[in-house]
Amino acid sequence: MNEIDETTVPSGFETQVTENLAGGGRRMVLNMGPQHPSTHGVLRILLELDGEIIQKAEPDIGFLHTGIEKQAETLTWQQVVTLTDRMDYLSNMANNLAYVLPVEKLLGIEIPPKAQWLRVLLSELSRINSHAVWLGTHALDLGAMTVFFYCFREREDILRLFEMFSGQRLMTSYIRIGGVALEPPRGWEKAVGRFVDGLQEKIDEYENLLNTNPIFLQRTQKVGYLSLEQLLDIGVTGPMIRAAGLKWDIRKSEPYSSYEKFDFDIPVYNESDVYARFRVRLEEMRQSARICKQAMEGMPEGAWKADAPKVVLPDREKMKTQMEALIYHFKIVTEGFRVPAGEAYVPVESPRGEIGFYAVSDGTSKPYRVFMRTPSFGNLQCLSALFEGKLISDSIAALGSMDFVLGDVDR
Amino acid sequence: MNFFLLSLIKTGLVAFVLLTTLAYLQWIERKVLAHIQLRPGPYRVGPHGLLQPLADVVKLATKEGVIPGNANVFFFLFAPFFAVTLALTSISVIPFGPEIEVFGVKTNMELTGVNIGVLFILALSSLGVYGIAIGGWASNSKYSLMGGLRSSAQMISYELPMSLAIAAPLLLVNTLNFRDMVNAQSGYWLGVIPKWNVFAGPFPQFFSFLIFLIAAFAETNRVPFDLPEAESELVSGFHTEYSSLGFAAFFMAEYANMITVCSVATLLYLGGWQPLWPSSLGSDFVAPLIHFAAAGMLFYHAGQTVKSRTWDRFSFPAFGVIFLVVGALFLVPVLKPILIPLFWFVGKVGILLFIFIWIRGTLPRFRYDQLMRFAWTFLFPVAIVNLLITGLLVALQS
């Protein structure tokens, strides 16, 4: 082991260089991140290394702190939707939905079936989007560069669909309190249908590239194992826990937004390693495509906004012709709508796990508090357990299999 | 002709061609990789990015070379210099074609005809690890240090199977001189199957060839054995701290090493410049035909270029004419004995280089310990068994 210059040790990590190992060498402290190609954003991990083996790993979060939770208290209820896009920029629709549901529960408004179906369709599309990005970056971490570009081809298609629906690619804010923002555009069935039909074939392509590749199997099988008990203790949710053998999916266990009317399976694997997580996510992409197809074919007719004039903006036509509608429009736009005092929490299955917004209202037009239970933050807690005693290469594979978004961790 | 003058001319020619090839090999790699990955690759500088290597050279040469604090300055600057020197030196013993006669001067198509060419190359390539290890150590960066350490371990593991793999075809050809080796592989079984070491001999050296190729990937630090510079783990490994010409030197060394190992594989296993089938069956016309076909395709596509690619209307016919001229040169009787062997040699090396790039676009990276295990528990025994069988059969035959 090379001699370490004391001056190169990062500040804020004092315990390291002093400890002598049996062989006469000393442990090396490696500051991985916040600018590191595979920490997926600005995560900083302090690694204490003995050769290539990690003895101790400490994640250091907060480099992407945006203060979204605090900001939410200064905006009106409807405006907060735009913040949820910015937390987890890969699963924007699921975040919108997770915020909107508790507020609607507080308001006690009924959402028309068409809006519910649209919400399901778009959250599933954003699940495919998120998993595609995950697969690409994870494969890139393992050195398979090409899969990354293939996955981004799918992502591009989904972003085009999002743009079609909402006029935005990333910060869609399409799902609003009381329904969805706009009526679906003409020709959307064709565009979604084409994408969903082509997707199975493309997932087969990824499987062909990776599934039977001996190097990929060696790098992922029996790597990054954590037992189900450990995962439950830490509070991990989502694909990671399904890869550990627990059939837990909020879409099935506590259905929201009419998920109970859709027919889909929950993939479960028991190995709890990086490969099992890969299989779970790949299978989820297939299931999401199935749900999208059902949502598209069974799309009910009718309104895409709730019949709640005090909450939902009136149609443009009505606003220009009817006095009453104009007044409602003016009130909603200038001061927002009031939400009855109370508190509500509705969990939602985001691509990463359970996401939920604990909304507290004091009866005004601005939230008193919106606490965000984000899956990335929960899942990141198992980092030390995944890293310690492992090789750097394995820990990179395990890190990729956690699938977190730093914007979701530091909000 | 004066020996020194002749050497000077040959050195200048080889150095010029080699450096250009290095630059354009990188362009080809980026293009091939890009097309595997559904993107166009370099496109802006010159027609289809053909001037991109030039732009890269200018950019790298004019950048500030940063020397990190607490780095060992002497070794930090010495390492890339050492790496590139070794990589370029090893090309000097590689013959590109048979003995030729130009303006009445008889000469070999190589810089120096060393009698122990194979040993020379092996020696230089095992020295090559010092450039990486020293560079990684001298940078005073932890990522670089680990890259250097990984590289040393990797090189030691792969030298052995590689040397053992090489030993088997050497038993067949019974020489260490590359030129004699290629001459020993001339001739055809049944008039069509070439007597290359991969196909022929008492024991075809197919396994030996595969082991050599795998070891060559490790030797040149390419995917799936690019652990010393594993981007996702060690940022850039041993050259993390290098910028400007230091980085360029490491880069050049990597590509020069690739060319060297592919040339050695061609000479050892693929019959060097021997054509795939005898010239009595028309193998001499392959080279001009390929060039004419390329020219035809360029002319054909020049008429149907997209509006956004305005330059193709001029660049395609221009390159078409170049291909036509080069193709015609193959038919000139004086140049024929020089160009045809060169074509076969370059073609074989090119196919091997393409495989290097192709693999890079397809496979993930090994883990450190898996790579070592693969070398010691799989490649090493297979190489030994292959060597024993070959030796036995050669002994029985004689």
PDB file of C-alpha atoms in Angstrom, chain A residues 113-366:
ATOM      1  CA  PRO A 113     -62.903   7.468 -14.920  1.00  0.00           C
ATOM      2  CA  LYS A 114     -61.277   8.928 -18.020  1.00  0.00           C
ATOM      3  CA  ALA A 115     -58.924  10.997 -15.898  1.00  0.00           C
ATOM      4  CA  GLN A 116     -58.141   7.960 -13.755  1.00  0.00           C
ATOM      5  CA  TRP A 117     -57.354   5.863 -16.811  1.00  0.00           C
ATOM      6  CA  LEU A 118     -55.157   8.606 -18.225  1.00  0.00           C
ATOM      7  CA  ARG A 119     -53.324   8.823 -14.903  1.00  0.00           C
ATOM      8  CA  VAL A 120     -52.676   5.086 -14.942  1.00  0.00           C
ATOM      9  CA  LEU A 121     -51.491   5.175 -18.540  1.00  0.00           C
ATOM     10  CA  LEU A 122     -49.076   8.013 -17.931  1.00  0.00           C
ATOM     11  CA  SER A 123     -47.692   6.692 -14.652  1.00  0.00           C
ATOM     12  CA  GLU A 124     -46.979   3.397 -16.347  1.00  0.00           C
ATOM     13  CA  LEU A 125     -45.265   5.192 -19.211  1.00  0.00           C
ATOM     14  CA  SER A 126     -43.116   7.033 -16.728  1.00  0.00           C
ATOM     15  CA  ARG A 127     -42.330   3.711 -15.048  1.00  0.00           C
ATOM     16  CA  ILE A 128     -41.084   2.352 -18.363  1.00  0.00           C
ATOM     17  CA  ASN A 129     -39.124   5.562 -18.843  1.00  0.00           C
ATOM     18  CA  SER A 130     -37.537   5.347 -15.422  1.00  0.00           C
ATOM     19  CA  HIS A 131     -36.656   1.670 -15.767  1.00  0.00           C
ATOM     20  CA  ALA A 132     -35.196   2.262 -19.234  1.00  0.00           C
ATOM     21  CA  VAL A 133     -32.918   4.975 -17.881  1.00  0.00           C
ATOM     22  CA  TRP A 134     -32.021   2.754 -14.954  1.00  0.00           C
ATOM     23  CA  LEU A 135     -31.166  -0.171 -17.215  1.00  0.00           C
ATOM     24  CA  GLY A 136     -29.039   1.999 -19.459  1.00  0.00           C
ATOM     25  CA  THR A 137     -27.035   3.608 -16.686  1.00  0.00           C
ATOM     26  CA  HIS A 138     -26.689   0.363 -14.782  1.00  0.00           C
ATOM     27  CA  ALA A 139     -25.314  -1.410 -17.840  1.00  0.00           C
ATOM     28  CA  LEU A 140     -22.996   1.552 -18.375  1.00  0.00           C
ATOM     29  CA  ASP A 141     -21.706   1.104 -14.833  1.00  0.00           C
ATOM     30  CA  LEU A 142     -20.853  -2.471 -15.678  1.00  0.00           C
ATOM     31  CA  GLY A 143     -19.062  -1.333 -18.834  1.00  0.00           C
ATOM     32  CA  ALA A 144     -21.698  -2.260 -21.438  1.00  0.00           C
ATOM     33  CA  MET A 145     -21.926   1.044 -23.211  1.00  0.00           C
ATOM     34  CA  THR A 146     -24.292   0.167 -26.024  1.00  0.00           C
ATOM     35  CA  VAL A 147     -27.324  -0.724 -23.909  1.00  0.00           C
ATOM     36  CA  PHE A 148     -27.305   2.846 -22.643  1.00  0.00           C
ATOM     37  CA  PHE A 149     -27.976   4.233 -26.096  1.00  0.00           C
ATOM     38  CA  TYR A 150     -30.630   1.625 -26.854  1.00  0.00           C
ATOM     39  CA  CYS A 151     -32.478   2.509 -23.667  1.00  0.00           C
ATOM     40  CA  PHE A 152     -32.310   6.181 -24.408  1.00  0.00           C
ATOM     41  CA  ARG A 153     -33.981   5.488 -27.749  1.00  0.00           C
ATOM     42  CA  GLU A 154     -37.025   4.198 -25.811  1.00  0.00           C
ATOM     43  CA  ARG A 155     -36.801   7.099 -23.424  1.00  0.00           C
ATOM     44  CA  GLU A 156     -36.872   9.499 -26.338  1.00  0.00           C
ATOM     45  CA  ASP A 157     -40.086   7.886 -27.605  1.00  0.00           C
ATOM     46  CA  ILE A 158     -41.714   8.228 -24.189  1.00  0.00           C
ATOM     47  CA  LEU A 159     -40.618  11.833 -23.848  1.00  0.00           C
ATOM     48  CA  ARG A 160     -42.196  12.532 -27.227  1.00  0.00           C
ATOM     49  CA  LEU A 161     -45.429  11.002 -25.961  1.00  0.00           C
ATOM     50  CA  PHE A 162     -45.220  13.170 -22.847  1.00  0.00           C
ATOM     51  CA  GLU A 163     -44.711  16.213 -25.016  1.00  0.00           C
ATOM     52  CA  MET A 164     -47.746  15.205 -27.038  1.00  0.00           C
ATOM     53  CA  PHE A 165     -49.907  14.966 -23.926  1.00  0.00           C
ATOM     54  CA  SER A 166     -48.655  17.866 -21.869  1.00  0.00           C
ATOM     55  CA  GLY A 167     -46.507  20.056 -24.099  1.00  0.00           C
ATOM     56  CA  GLN A 168     -43.452  19.279 -21.956  1.00  0.00           C
ATOM     57  CA  ARG A 169     -40.868  16.529 -22.063  1.00  0.00           C
ATOM     58  CA  LEU A 170     -39.577  16.425 -18.515  1.00  0.00           C
ATOM     59  CA  MET A 171     -41.474  18.822 -16.248  1.00  0.00           C
ATOM     60  CA  THR A 172     -44.865  17.641 -17.411  1.00  0.00           C
ATOM     61  CA  SER A 173     -47.113  18.608 -14.440  1.00  0.00           C
ATOM     62  CA  TYR A 174     -49.852  16.911 -16.427  1.00  0.00           C
ATOM     63  CA  ILE A 175     -51.724  15.339 -13.555  1.00  0.00           C
ATOM     64  CA  ARG A 176     -53.490  18.109 -11.669  1.00  0.00           C
ATOM     65  CA  ILE A 177     -55.736  18.292  -8.647  1.00  0.00           C
ATOM     66  CA  GLY A 178     -59.151  17.329  -9.988  1.00  0.00           C
ATOM     67  CA  GLY A 179     -58.100  15.460 -13.115  1.00  0.00           C
ATOM     68  CA  VAL A 180     -55.512  16.042 -15.774  1.00  0.00           C
ATOM     69  CA  ALA A 181     -54.318  19.304 -17.314  1.00  0.00           C
ATOM     70  CA  LEU A 182     -55.412  18.913 -20.917  1.00  0.00           C
ATOM     71  CA  GLU A 183     -57.582  16.728 -23.028  1.00  0.00           C
ATOM     72  CA  PRO A 184     -55.453  14.039 -24.707  1.00  0.00           C
ATOM     73  CA  PRO A 185     -54.377  15.208 -28.162  1.00  0.00           C
ATOM     74  CA  ARG A 186     -55.749  13.849 -31.370  1.00  0.00           C
ATOM     75  CA  GLY A 187     -54.023  10.681 -32.536  1.00  0.00           C
ATOM     76  CA  TRP A 188     -52.629   9.757 -29.121  1.00  0.00           C
ATOM     77  CA  GLU A 189     -53.979   6.189 -29.331  1.00  0.00           C
ATOM     78  CA  LYS A 190     -51.958   5.560 -32.444  1.00  0.00           C
ATOM     79  CA  ALA A 191     -48.755   7.002 -30.998  1.00  0.00           C
ATOM     80  CA  VAL A 192     -49.045   5.124 -27.684  1.00  0.00           C
ATOM     81  CA  GLY A 193     -50.097   1.937 -29.471  1.00  0.00           C
ATOM     82  CA  ARG A 194     -47.119   2.031 -31.762  1.00  0.00           C
ATOM     83  CA  PHE A 195     -44.759   2.503 -28.849  1.00  0.00           C
ATOM     84  CA  VAL A 196     -46.299  -0.167 -26.629  1.00  0.00           C
ATOM     85  CA  ASP A 197     -46.412  -2.741 -29.417  1.00  0.00           C
ATOM     86  CA  GLY A 198     -42.780  -2.175 -30.289  1.00  0.00           C
ATOM     87  CA  LEU A 199     -41.614  -2.268 -26.691  1.00  0.00           C
ATOM     88  CA  GLN A 200     -41.767  -6.037 -26.105  1.00  0.00           C
ATOM     89  CA  GLU A 201     -39.421  -6.594 -28.989  1.00  0.00           C
ATOM     90  CA  LYS A 202     -36.981  -4.031 -27.651  1.00  0.00           C
ATOM     91  CA  ILE A 203     -37.015  -5.552 -24.170  1.00  0.00           C
ATOM     92  CA  ASP A 204     -36.198  -8.881 -25.831  1.00  0.00           C
ATOM     93  CA  GLU A 205     -33.250  -7.105 -27.415  1.00  0.00           C
ATOM     94  CA  TYR A 206     -31.900  -6.011 -24.020  1.00  0.00           C
ATOM     95  CA  GLU A 207     -32.387  -9.487 -22.683  1.00  0.00           C
ATOM     96  CA  ASN A 208     -30.439 -10.899 -25.589  1.00  0.00           C
ATOM     97  CA  LEU A 209     -27.618  -8.470 -24.948  1.00  0.00           C
ATOM     98  CA  LEU A 210     -27.377  -9.030 -21.223  1.00  0.00           C
ATOM     99  CA  ASN A 211     -29.331 -12.031 -19.951  1.00  0.00           C
ATOM    100  CA  THR A 212     -27.139 -14.738 -21.355  1.00  0.00           C
ATOM    101  CA  ASN A 213     -23.923 -12.786 -21.361  1.00  0.00           C
ATOM    102  CA  PRO A 214     -21.542 -14.694 -19.059  1.00  0.00           C
ATOM    103  CA  ILE A 215     -19.651 -11.571 -18.071  1.00  0.00           C
ATOM    104  CA  PHE A 216     -22.878  -9.797 -17.143  1.00  0.00           C
ATOM    105  CA  LEU A 217     -24.040 -12.812 -15.142  1.00  0.00           C
ATOM    106  CA  GLN A 218     -20.721 -12.992 -13.315  1.00  0.00           C
ATOM    107  CA  ARG A 219     -20.905  -9.337 -12.476  1.00  0.00           C
ATOM    108  CA  THR A 220     -24.494  -9.415 -11.210  1.00  0.00           C
ATOM    109  CA  GLN A 221     -25.343 -12.838  -9.796  1.00  0.00           C
ATOM    110  CA  LYS A 222     -24.736 -13.186  -6.032  1.00  0.00           C
ATOM    111  CA  VAL A 223     -23.597  -9.578  -5.948  1.00  0.00           C
ATOM    112  CA  GLY A 224     -25.123  -6.979  -3.662  1.00  0.00           C
ATOM    113  CA  TYR A 225     -27.068  -9.465  -1.539  1.00  0.00           C
ATOM    114  CA  LEU A 226     -29.144  -8.230   1.347  1.00  0.00           C
ATOM    115  CA  SER A 227     -31.608 -10.444   3.182  1.00  0.00           C
ATOM    116  CA  LEU A 228     -35.298  -9.608   3.198  1.00  0.00           C
ATOM    117  CA  GLU A 229     -35.174  -8.894   6.956  1.00  0.00           C
ATOM    118  CA  GLN A 230     -32.362  -6.400   6.475  1.00  0.00           C
ATOM    119  CA  LEU A 231     -34.207  -4.676   3.665  1.00  0.00           C
ATOM    120  CA  LEU A 232     -37.406  -4.476   5.706  1.00  0.00           C
ATOM    121  CA  ASP A 233     -35.524  -3.114   8.714  1.00  0.00           C
ATOM    122  CA  ILE A 234     -33.974  -0.385   6.643  1.00  0.00           C
ATOM    123  CA  GLY A 235     -37.295   0.503   5.036  1.00  0.00           C
ATOM    124  CA  VAL A 236     -36.543  -0.344   1.445  1.00  0.00           C
ATOM    125  CA  THR A 237     -39.462  -0.539  -0.964  1.00  0.00           C
ATOM    126  CA  GLY A 238     -40.056  -1.136  -4.635  1.00  0.00           C
ATOM    127  CA  PRO A 239     -38.242  -3.468  -7.025  1.00  0.00           C
ATOM    128  CA  MET A 240     -35.444  -4.114  -4.527  1.00  0.00           C
ATOM    129  CA  ILE A 241     -37.808  -5.716  -2.070  1.00  0.00           C
ATOM    130  CA  ARG A 242     -39.639  -7.608  -4.792  1.00  0.00           C
ATOM    131  CA  ALA A 243     -36.288  -9.021  -5.871  1.00  0.00           C
ATOM    132  CA  ALA A 244     -35.868 -10.286  -2.295  1.00  0.00           C
ATOM    133  CA  GLY A 245     -39.007 -12.376  -2.463  1.00  0.00           C
ATOM    134  CA  LEU A 246     -41.684 -10.139  -0.930  1.00  0.00           C
ATOM    135  CA  LYS A 247     -44.709  -9.686  -3.160  1.00  0.00           C
ATOM    136  CA  TRP A 248     -45.374  -6.122  -2.109  1.00  0.00           C
ATOM    137  CA  ASP A 249     -46.721  -3.666  -4.630  1.00  0.00           C
ATOM    138  CA  ILE A 250     -49.026  -0.843  -3.611  1.00  0.00           C
ATOM    139  CA  ARG A 251     -50.805  -1.050  -6.943  1.00  0.00           C
ATOM    140  CA  LYS A 252     -52.115  -4.431  -5.781  1.00  0.00           C
ATOM    141  CA  SER A 253     -52.175  -4.105  -2.004  1.00  0.00           C
ATOM    142  CA  GLU A 254     -53.790  -0.662  -1.750  1.00  0.00           C
ATOM    143  CA  PRO A 255     -55.026   0.125  -5.243  1.00  0.00           C
ATOM    144  CA  TYR A 256     -55.364   3.785  -6.130  1.00  0.00           C
ATOM    145  CA  SER A 257     -56.644   5.474  -9.275  1.00  0.00           C
ATOM    146  CA  SER A 258     -58.563   2.320 -10.356  1.00  0.00           C
ATOM    147  CA  TYR A 259     -55.506   0.082 -10.526  1.00  0.00           C
ATOM    148  CA  GLU A 260     -57.746  -2.737  -9.284  1.00  0.00           C
ATOM    149  CA  LYS A 261     -59.458  -2.758 -12.683  1.00  0.00           C
ATOM    150  CA  PHE A 262     -56.279  -3.580 -14.549  1.00  0.00           C
ATOM    151  CA  ASP A 263     -54.872  -7.023 -15.079  1.00  0.00           C
ATOM    152  CA  PHE A 264     -51.146  -7.323 -14.411  1.00  0.00           C
ATOM    153  CA  ASP A 265     -48.670  -9.498 -12.545  1.00  0.00           C
ATOM    154  CA  ILE A 266     -46.127  -8.585  -9.917  1.00  0.00           C
ATOM    155  CA  PRO A 267     -42.754 -10.150 -10.736  1.00  0.00           C
ATOM    156  CA  VAL A 268     -41.025 -11.604  -7.695  1.00  0.00           C
ATOM    157  CA  TYR A 269     -37.569 -13.138  -7.455  1.00  0.00           C
ATOM    158  CA  ASN A 270     -35.945 -14.604  -4.381  1.00  0.00           C
ATOM    159  CA  GLU A 271     -32.226 -14.136  -4.949  1.00  0.00           C
ATOM    160  CA  SER A 272     -32.083 -10.521  -3.755  1.00  0.00           C
ATOM    161  CA  ASP A 273     -28.970  -9.865  -5.816  1.00  0.00           C
ATOM    162  CA  VAL A 274     -28.241  -7.376  -8.573  1.00  0.00           C
ATOM    163  CA  TYR A 275     -29.357  -9.860 -11.220  1.00  0.00           C
ATOM    164  CA  ALA A 276     -32.723 -10.445  -9.529  1.00  0.00           C
ATOM    165  CA  ARG A 277     -33.296  -6.682  -9.388  1.00  0.00           C
ATOM    166  CA  PHE A 278     -32.451  -6.490 -13.074  1.00  0.00           C
ATOM    167  CA  ARG A 279     -34.956  -9.245 -13.860  1.00  0.00           C
ATOM    168  CA  VAL A 280     -37.663  -7.658 -11.729  1.00  0.00           C
ATOM    169  CA  ARG A 281     -37.326  -4.309 -13.451  1.00  0.00           C
ATOM    170  CA  LEU A 282     -37.227  -5.821 -16.911  1.00  0.00           C
ATOM    171  CA  GLU A 283     -40.368  -7.826 -16.141  1.00  0.00           C
ATOM    172  CA  GLU A 284     -42.027  -4.707 -14.731  1.00  0.00           C
ATOM    173  CA  MET A 285     -41.401  -2.933 -18.001  1.00  0.00           C
ATOM    174  CA  ARG A 286     -43.302  -5.712 -19.776  1.00  0.00           C
ATOM    175  CA  GLN A 287     -46.144  -5.545 -17.261  1.00  0.00           C
ATOM    176  CA  SER A 288     -46.297  -1.761 -17.576  1.00  0.00           C
ATOM    177  CA  ALA A 289     -46.608  -2.121 -21.315  1.00  0.00           C
ATOM    178  CA  ARG A 290     -49.514  -4.513 -20.679  1.00  0.00           C
ATOM    179  CA  ILE A 291     -51.224  -1.990 -18.416  1.00  0.00           C
ATOM    180  CA  CYS A 292     -50.668   0.769 -20.973  1.00  0.00           C
ATOM    181  CA  LYS A 293     -52.325  -1.352 -23.605  1.00  0.00           C
ATOM    182  CA  GLN A 294     -55.332  -2.048 -21.383  1.00  0.00           C
ATOM    183  CA  ALA A 295     -55.629   1.606 -20.406  1.00  0.00           C
ATOM    184  CA  MET A 296     -55.479   2.609 -24.036  1.00  0.00           C
ATOM    185  CA  GLU A 297     -58.034   0.096 -25.251  1.00  0.00           C
ATOM    186  CA  GLY A 298     -60.455   0.485 -22.349  1.00  0.00           C
ATOM    187  CA  MET A 299     -60.263   4.267 -22.135  1.00  0.00           C
ATOM    188  CA  PRO A 300     -63.725   5.430 -20.976  1.00  0.00           C
ATOM    189  CA  GLU A 301     -65.515   8.330 -22.604  1.00  0.00           C
ATOM    190  CA  GLY A 302     -66.440  11.413 -20.692  1.00  0.00           C
ATOM    191  CA  ALA A 303     -64.902  14.290 -18.830  1.00  0.00           C
ATOM    192  CA  TRP A 304     -61.207  14.477 -18.062  1.00  0.00           C
ATOM    193  CA  LYS A 305     -61.712  16.904 -15.169  1.00  0.00           C
ATOM    194  CA  ALA A 306     -63.763  16.532 -12.010  1.00  0.00           C
ATOM    195  CA  ASP A 307     -67.041  18.356 -11.704  1.00  0.00           C
ATOM    196  CA  ALA A 308     -65.822  20.700  -8.961  1.00  0.00           C
ATOM    197  CA  PRO A 309     -66.048  24.277 -10.204  1.00  0.00           C
ATOM    198  CA  LYS A 310     -64.325  25.698  -7.117  1.00  0.00           C
ATOM    199  CA  VAL A 311     -61.236  23.576  -7.632  1.00  0.00           C
ATOM    200  CA  VAL A 312     -60.938  22.837 -11.327  1.00  0.00           C
ATOM    201  CA  LEU A 313     -60.429  25.619 -13.853  1.00  0.00           C
ATOM    202  CA  PRO A 314     -63.429  26.007 -16.187  1.00  0.00           C
ATOM    203  CA  ASP A 315     -63.147  25.418 -19.912  1.00  0.00           C
ATOM    204  CA  ARG A 316     -61.914  28.353 -21.928  1.00  0.00           C
ATOM    205  CA  GLU A 317     -65.165  28.513 -23.818  1.00  0.00           C
ATOM    206  CA  LYS A 318     -67.256  28.729 -20.629  1.00  0.00           C
ATOM    207  CA  MET A 319     -64.915  31.207 -19.040  1.00  0.00           C
ATOM    208  CA  LYS A 320     -65.419  33.621 -21.934  1.00  0.00           C
ATOM    209  CA  THR A 321     -69.187  33.245 -22.118  1.00  0.00           C
ATOM    210  CA  GLN A 322     -70.454  32.652 -18.579  1.00  0.00           C
ATOM    211  CA  MET A 323     -70.249  35.094 -15.713  1.00  0.00           C
ATOM    212  CA  GLU A 324     -70.085  32.443 -13.016  1.00  0.00           C
ATOM    213  CA  ALA A 325     -67.287  30.542 -14.720  1.00  0.00           C
ATOM    214  CA  LEU A 326     -65.302  33.733 -15.087  1.00  0.00           C
ATOM    215  CA  ILE A 327     -65.592  34.412 -11.360  1.00  0.00           C
ATOM    216  CA  TYR A 328     -64.415  30.897 -10.485  1.00  0.00           C
ATOM    217  CA  HIS A 329     -61.553  31.230 -12.927  1.00  0.00           C
ATOM    218  CA  PHE A 330     -60.504  34.541 -11.400  1.00  0.00           C
ATOM    219  CA  LYS A 331     -60.666  33.170  -7.862  1.00  0.00           C
ATOM    220  CA  ILE A 332     -58.722  30.003  -8.622  1.00  0.00           C
ATOM    221  CA  VAL A 333     -56.024  31.805 -10.563  1.00  0.00           C
ATOM    222  CA  THR A 334     -55.501  34.671  -8.122  1.00  0.00           C
ATOM    223  CA  GLU A 335     -55.734  33.017  -4.721  1.00  0.00           C
ATOM    224  CA  GLY A 336     -56.120  29.313  -5.369  1.00  0.00           C
ATOM    225  CA  PHE A 337     -58.724  27.105  -3.763  1.00  0.00           C
ATOM    226  CA  ARG A 338     -59.160  26.392  -0.100  1.00  0.00           C
ATOM    227  CA  VAL A 339     -58.657  22.876   1.153  1.00  0.00           C
ATOM    228  CA  PRO A 340     -60.576  21.808   4.274  1.00  0.00           C
ATOM    229  CA  ALA A 341     -58.392  21.494   7.362  1.00  0.00           C
ATOM    230  CA  GLY A 342     -57.086  17.997   7.952  1.00  0.00           C
ATOM    231  CA  GLU A 343     -54.329  15.656   6.933  1.00  0.00           C
ATOM    232  CA  ALA A 344     -54.045  12.854   4.399  1.00  0.00           C
ATOM    233  CA  TYR A 345     -51.501  10.389   3.071  1.00  0.00           C
ATOM    234  CA  VAL A 346     -51.931   8.135   0.051  1.00  0.00           C
ATOM    235  CA  PRO A 347     -49.062   5.814  -0.857  1.00  0.00           C
ATOM    236  CA  VAL A 348     -48.298   5.314  -4.526  1.00  0.00           C
ATOM    237  CA  GLU A 349     -46.029   2.785  -6.203  1.00  0.00           C
ATOM    238  CA  SER A 350     -43.438   4.856  -8.042  1.00  0.00           C
ATOM    239  CA  PRO A 351     -40.819   3.125 -10.233  1.00  0.00           C
ATOM    240  CA  ARG A 352     -38.479   3.209  -7.245  1.00  0.00           C
ATOM    241  CA  GLY A 353     -40.858   2.143  -4.500  1.00  0.00           C
ATOM    242  CA  GLU A 354     -43.383   3.709  -2.200  1.00  0.00           C
ATOM    243  CA  ILE A 355     -43.784   7.427  -2.640  1.00  0.00           C
ATOM    244  CA  GLY A 356     -46.273   9.373  -0.606  1.00  0.00           C
ATOM    245  CA  PHE A 357     -47.060  12.965   0.279  1.00  0.00           C
ATOM    246  CA  TYR A 358     -48.315  13.648   3.754  1.00  0.00           C
ATOM    247  CA  ALA A 359     -50.395  16.767   3.163  1.00  0.00           C
ATOM    248  CA  VAL A 360     -51.516  18.851   6.129  1.00  0.00           C
ATOM    249  CA  SER A 361     -54.016  21.632   5.550  1.00  0.00           C
ATOM    250  CA  ASP A 362     -55.045  24.399   7.937  1.00  0.00           C
ATOM    251  CA  GLY A 363     -57.967  25.374   5.745  1.00  0.00           C
ATOM    252  CA  THR A 364     -56.163  28.003   3.671  1.00  0.00           C
ATOM    253  CA  SER A 365     -55.223  27.992   0.008  1.00  0.00           C
ATOM    254  CA  LYS A 366     -51.626  27.018   0.782  1.00  0.00           C
TER     255      LYS A 366
END
